[in-house]
């Protein structure tokens, strides 16, 4: 019975769906605020015409968009659960979470409440035949929005805010050794599935902390995503020095796009490389992420970039700790590259590195030999 409940509730599935909607917004807003802050702009409370610069406009636009993340995650979860009728309730409940300082965690919880209430209204509220067309556009949004919003304000919001404040205080009190361990674990978890469910779950947790002013975790996660593709590119150079051939011609072409993608914080470009040797790829990337997270969290004392995305553009927003971010990236690149170059099997000249292709090629050669002998 319990297994059936969890399966039907599909907590993880709805959360991952919402995060998939959230990521493009984080990427776009993150780049906007990162560029603005990199050139000296600061986010403003309001843009008064004639009293702000271009860089301040960029920083403010990006900052305001990132401030809406609890509302965005709530809307995404509610939409995943109830479809279009869940959008308005999720939107309203997410805004309620922001207004009562329940933060990202409040947005997540509010999204589930809004979505399930929308489904309940659709299923159990009976209306005359002539009013059925109003259900998804008026009745469901009104009833589910007002109920879920009030639940957030009067029931859920306060305890979530207390928990969030406790978690924030606890993490801010962590010392160097604790930060090192925390950063190492987070750095490894952020890369082991290359943008998959583990990465997205860690990302949601890191965003929750950044909403409370703890920037180190999301920086550790994103700089791992930045460094890993570059690390696989560095492995090519290390392998050359070791007189090894670890990449096929096709993989080398993949690297030409994967490395630039890594610079701007997109790790998915390296997936084709990893898929050809999953275990060794995960080991190398995981060790690199572990070292990067440990260095960043320990040397910066948990401080990080004020933006959750941007790759190298995140570094200027780290203030006096920019050099820690650069050092962490360099360590990740070095460890990932050296480990992968050493543990990756050598590919003899003439082989593609793909067993199926090599077998097919060998079969073709044998057939040619037979035809010639005949």
XYZ file of C-alpha atoms in Angstrom:
374
model
C 0.000 0.000 0.000
C 2.770 2.405 0.914
C 4.642 1.556 -2.284
C 1.473 2.175 -4.271
C 0.979 5.578 -2.636
C 4.539 6.724 -3.345
C 4.307 5.455 -6.907
C 1.060 7.305 -7.562
C 2.267 10.465 -5.812
C 5.397 10.460 -8.029
C 7.129 13.117 -5.931
C 10.444 12.775 -7.740
C 8.927 12.759 -11.217
C 6.968 15.970 -10.678
C 9.974 17.692 -9.079
C 12.311 16.726 -11.926
C 9.769 17.911 -14.479
C 9.516 21.275 -12.729
C 13.299 21.583 -12.522
C 13.564 20.895 -16.250
C 11.314 23.959 -16.756
C 13.301 25.907 -14.182
C 16.775 25.345 -15.637
C 16.344 27.476 -18.812
C 15.117 30.353 -16.650
C 18.074 29.959 -14.296
C 20.443 29.817 -17.261
C 19.003 32.883 -18.960
C 18.670 34.968 -15.809
C 22.017 33.724 -14.527
C 23.838 34.880 -17.646
C 22.079 38.260 -17.565
C 22.968 39.010 -13.948
C 26.468 37.528 -14.310
C 27.289 39.781 -17.273
C 25.855 42.795 -15.487
C 27.788 42.160 -12.281
C 30.985 41.220 -14.149
C 31.057 44.780 -15.529
C 30.309 46.464 -12.229
C 26.511 46.517 -12.164
C 24.508 45.876 -9.008
C 20.923 44.706 -8.682
C 18.547 47.545 -7.760
C 15.282 47.432 -5.836
C 13.625 49.342 -8.679
C 14.717 50.771 -12.028
C 13.838 54.452 -11.987
C 14.092 55.923 -15.485
C 17.277 57.940 -15.934
C 18.809 56.760 -12.645
C 20.421 53.471 -13.618
C 23.178 52.260 -15.908
C 23.046 49.510 -18.526
C 24.949 47.086 -16.296
C 22.630 47.856 -13.389
C 19.674 47.108 -15.656
C 21.160 43.714 -16.551
C 21.926 42.865 -12.928
C 18.456 43.929 -11.829
C 16.638 42.004 -14.569
C 18.554 38.841 -13.781
C 18.195 39.291 -10.038
C 14.435 39.842 -10.177
C 14.020 36.749 -12.370
C 16.042 34.613 -9.951
C 13.980 35.992 -7.076
C 10.920 34.383 -8.681
C 12.340 30.841 -8.504
C 9.995 29.681 -5.682
C 7.029 30.740 -7.820
C 8.495 29.076 -10.924
C 9.159 25.743 -9.197
C 5.678 25.770 -7.624
C 4.058 26.457 -10.999
C 6.098 23.718 -12.656
C 5.177 21.088 -10.061
C 1.479 22.019 -10.109
C 1.457 21.895 -13.919
C 3.162 18.484 -13.878
C 0.465 17.163 -11.528
C -2.698 18.777 -12.882
C -1.837 20.091 -16.336
C -2.992 23.568 -17.390
C -5.568 23.907 -14.549
C -2.652 23.718 -12.098
C -0.734 26.677 -13.511
C -2.633 29.499 -11.765
C -2.801 27.767 -8.340
C 0.904 26.969 -8.530
C 1.682 30.569 -9.496
C -0.358 32.028 -6.632
C 0.980 29.579 -4.042
C 4.562 30.201 -5.150
C 4.065 33.946 -4.753
C 2.612 33.278 -1.303
C 5.758 31.317 -0.430
C 7.891 34.288 -1.494
C 5.790 36.799 0.435
C 5.964 34.782 3.669
C 9.705 34.038 3.267
C 9.154 30.290 2.910
C 11.663 30.340 0.074
C 12.453 27.597 -2.408
C 11.387 24.791 -0.052
C 8.045 26.527 0.432
C 7.697 26.793 -3.334
C 8.281 23.057 -3.751
C 5.766 22.110 -1.051
C 3.281 24.686 -2.332
C 3.533 23.259 -5.831
C 2.464 19.811 -4.650
C -0.412 21.262 -2.621
C -1.631 23.422 -5.520
C -1.369 20.563 -8.001
C -3.211 18.010 -5.880
C -5.902 20.523 -4.953
C -6.422 21.274 -8.636
C -6.847 17.566 -9.339
C -9.258 17.266 -6.386
C -11.405 20.156 -7.639
C -11.513 18.660 -11.130
C -12.492 15.267 -9.739
C -14.860 16.056 -6.896
C -16.454 19.454 -7.571
C -19.605 18.899 -9.620
C -21.005 21.712 -11.730
C -23.957 21.981 -14.158
C -23.345 20.890 -17.706
C -23.322 24.475 -18.971
C -20.510 25.385 -16.520
C -18.125 22.542 -17.375
C -16.288 24.747 -19.852
C -15.478 27.118 -16.981
C -13.772 24.431 -14.879
C -10.186 24.714 -16.229
C -10.268 28.487 -16.772
C -12.229 29.830 -13.792
C -13.486 27.355 -11.202
C -10.308 25.290 -10.693
C -7.923 28.291 -10.717
C -10.140 30.197 -8.257
C -10.836 27.414 -5.757
C -7.411 25.753 -5.842
C -5.558 29.097 -5.787
C -7.400 30.519 -2.797
C -7.224 27.298 -0.765
C -3.580 26.450 -1.524
C -2.497 30.071 -1.108
C -4.153 30.337 2.316
C -2.664 26.987 3.368
C 0.767 28.342 2.483
C 0.196 31.610 4.367
C -1.445 30.239 7.525
C -0.218 26.631 7.843
C 2.832 25.689 5.777
C 4.759 28.940 5.496
C 5.713 29.532 9.133
C 7.237 26.110 9.945
C 9.020 26.014 6.581
C 10.487 29.446 7.249
C 11.655 28.286 10.700
C 13.273 25.167 9.225
C 14.920 27.184 6.462
C 16.335 29.654 8.980
C 17.658 26.776 11.123
C 19.298 25.130 8.112
C 20.808 28.447 7.091
C 22.236 29.071 10.558
C 23.622 25.534 10.739
C 25.386 25.752 7.390
C 26.776 29.199 8.124
C 28.254 27.868 11.367
C 30.204 25.125 9.585
C 33.981 25.400 9.879
C 36.721 24.661 7.355
C 36.806 20.887 7.822
C 33.031 20.567 7.614
C 32.926 22.747 4.526
C 35.617 20.582 2.927
C 33.606 17.387 3.421
C 30.330 19.035 2.403
C 31.910 20.512 -0.717
C 33.537 17.212 -1.671
C 30.250 15.319 -1.429
C 28.299 17.995 -3.300
C 30.944 18.305 -6.026
C 30.912 14.547 -6.654
C 27.112 14.228 -6.595
C 26.690 17.114 -9.016
C 28.493 15.329 -11.849
C 28.051 11.562 -11.448
C 24.987 11.448 -13.726
C 25.899 14.408 -15.970
C 22.764 16.506 -15.610
C 20.474 13.630 -14.627
C 18.186 13.217 -11.588
C 21.009 13.281 -9.006
C 22.413 16.491 -10.476
C 18.965 18.111 -10.609
C 18.189 17.123 -7.006
C 21.504 18.573 -5.836
C 20.772 21.686 -7.882
C 17.384 22.155 -6.220
C 19.028 21.820 -2.791
C 21.773 24.297 -3.727
C 19.229 26.817 -5.026
C 17.343 26.503 -1.737
C 20.504 27.487 0.109
C 21.334 30.342 -2.246
C 17.883 31.798 -1.679
C 18.980 32.123 1.963
C 22.286 33.800 1.099
C 24.495 30.683 1.142
C 26.202 30.808 -2.242
C 28.971 28.234 -1.904
C 27.003 25.039 -2.687
C 25.508 26.199 -5.991
C 28.911 27.576 -7.003
C 30.576 24.246 -6.242
C 27.955 22.455 -8.323
C 28.078 24.784 -11.305
C 31.862 25.096 -11.453
C 32.021 21.295 -11.514
C 29.765 21.363 -14.575
C 32.054 24.019 -16.044
C 35.315 22.185 -15.444
C 34.369 18.604 -16.353
C 34.129 18.996 -20.161
C 37.365 20.995 -20.114
C 38.898 18.171 -18.070
C 38.009 15.641 -20.761
C 39.663 17.942 -23.279
C 42.760 18.149 -21.056
C 42.810 14.332 -20.935
C 43.510 14.370 -24.682
C 46.696 16.382 -24.091
C 47.783 14.225 -21.150
C 47.225 11.065 -23.192
C 49.404 12.509 -25.960
C 52.223 12.975 -23.458
C 51.727 9.382 -22.289
C 51.771 8.203 -25.919
C 48.223 6.871 -25.625
C 45.262 7.129 -27.975
C 42.173 7.403 -25.787
C 39.760 9.112 -28.178
C 38.426 8.136 -31.573
C 38.234 10.682 -34.382
C 34.510 11.045 -33.710
C 35.135 11.720 -30.005
C 37.773 14.321 -30.862
C 35.200 16.139 -32.971
C 32.794 15.952 -30.017
C 35.410 17.535 -27.754
C 35.655 20.526 -30.080
C 32.128 21.503 -29.080
C 32.043 20.004 -25.563
C 34.942 22.110 -24.233
C 33.496 25.508 -25.297
C 30.125 24.407 -23.922
C 31.819 23.688 -20.587
C 33.251 27.204 -20.468
C 29.707 28.548 -20.384
C 28.529 25.986 -17.830
C 26.926 23.352 -20.093
C 28.081 19.863 -19.148
C 25.828 17.872 -21.477
C 28.269 18.257 -24.384
C 30.551 15.695 -22.736
C 27.850 13.007 -22.476
C 28.789 11.318 -25.807
C 32.345 10.966 -24.490
C 31.211 9.433 -21.214
C 28.699 7.079 -22.809
C 31.505 5.334 -24.688
C 33.199 4.437 -21.386
C 30.698 5.080 -18.607
C 32.526 3.682 -15.580
C 35.876 5.348 -16.249
C 34.165 8.586 -17.286
C 32.141 8.753 -14.068
C 35.177 7.879 -11.923
C 37.313 10.621 -13.484
C 34.554 13.246 -13.394
C 33.515 12.294 -9.866
C 37.058 12.610 -8.510
C 37.464 15.949 -10.265
C 34.179 17.229 -8.828
C 35.130 15.970 -5.373
C 38.407 17.921 -5.425
C 36.783 21.031 -6.876
C 33.970 21.128 -4.317
C 36.328 20.522 -1.398
C 38.703 23.290 -2.479
C 35.983 25.832 -3.166
C 33.959 25.290 0.007
C 36.966 25.079 2.341
C 39.117 27.949 1.014
C 36.190 30.326 0.522
C 34.608 29.336 3.867
C 31.374 28.458 2.105
C 31.204 31.721 0.148
C 30.580 31.639 -3.574
C 29.144 33.421 -6.580
C 26.008 35.464 -6.143
C 24.585 33.963 -9.351
C 23.593 30.310 -9.904
C 24.831 29.978 -13.492
C 27.372 31.342 -15.948
C 30.545 29.252 -15.869
C 33.602 31.522 -15.841
C 31.280 34.542 -15.706
C 30.433 33.491 -12.147
C 33.959 34.262 -10.937
C 33.708 38.096 -10.866
C 30.624 37.803 -8.653
C 32.629 35.910 -6.006
C 34.304 39.107 -4.827
C 37.645 38.527 -3.099
C 37.281 34.763 -3.493
C 37.373 34.803 -7.310
C 40.800 33.185 -7.215
C 39.383 30.275 -5.183
C 36.864 29.598 -7.943
C 39.609 29.701 -10.559
C 41.798 27.382 -8.473
C 38.904 24.969 -7.979
C 38.237 24.844 -11.725
C 41.945 24.260 -12.440
C 42.105 21.439 -9.875
C 39.011 19.810 -11.342
C 40.362 20.027 -14.896
C 43.718 18.610 -13.829
C 42.318 15.702 -11.791
C 39.640 14.769 -14.337
C 42.103 14.950 -17.231
C 44.960 13.046 -15.595
C 42.752 10.324 -14.103
C 40.854 9.734 -17.345
C 44.024 9.686 -19.436
C 45.584 7.091 -17.107
C 42.634 4.742 -16.598
C 41.233 4.943 -20.137
C 42.223 2.008 -22.316
C 44.487 2.658 -25.262
C 42.754 2.471 -28.649
C 45.088 0.897 -31.254
C 45.448 2.727 -34.554
C 42.817 1.639 -37.047
C 40.207 0.774 -34.416
C 37.183 2.957 -33.793
C 36.900 2.170 -30.103
C 33.411 0.788 -30.728
C 33.370 -2.986 -30.530
C 30.339 -3.345 -32.788
C 31.877 -1.155 -35.492
C 35.203 -2.939 -35.229
C 33.516 -6.338 -35.521
C 31.549 -5.176 -38.564
C 34.687 -3.797 -40.170
C 36.546 -7.046 -39.508
C 33.670 -9.017 -41.018
C 33.794 -6.850 -44.151
C 37.522 -7.471 -44.512
C 37.042 -11.207 -44.212
C 34.353 -11.173 -46.902
C 36.638 -9.206 -49.214
C 39.439 -11.673 -48.649
C 37.115 -14.566 -49.497
C 35.924 -12.917 -52.717
C 39.492 -12.253 -53.827
C 40.597 -15.817 -53.149
C 37.660 -17.118 -55.160
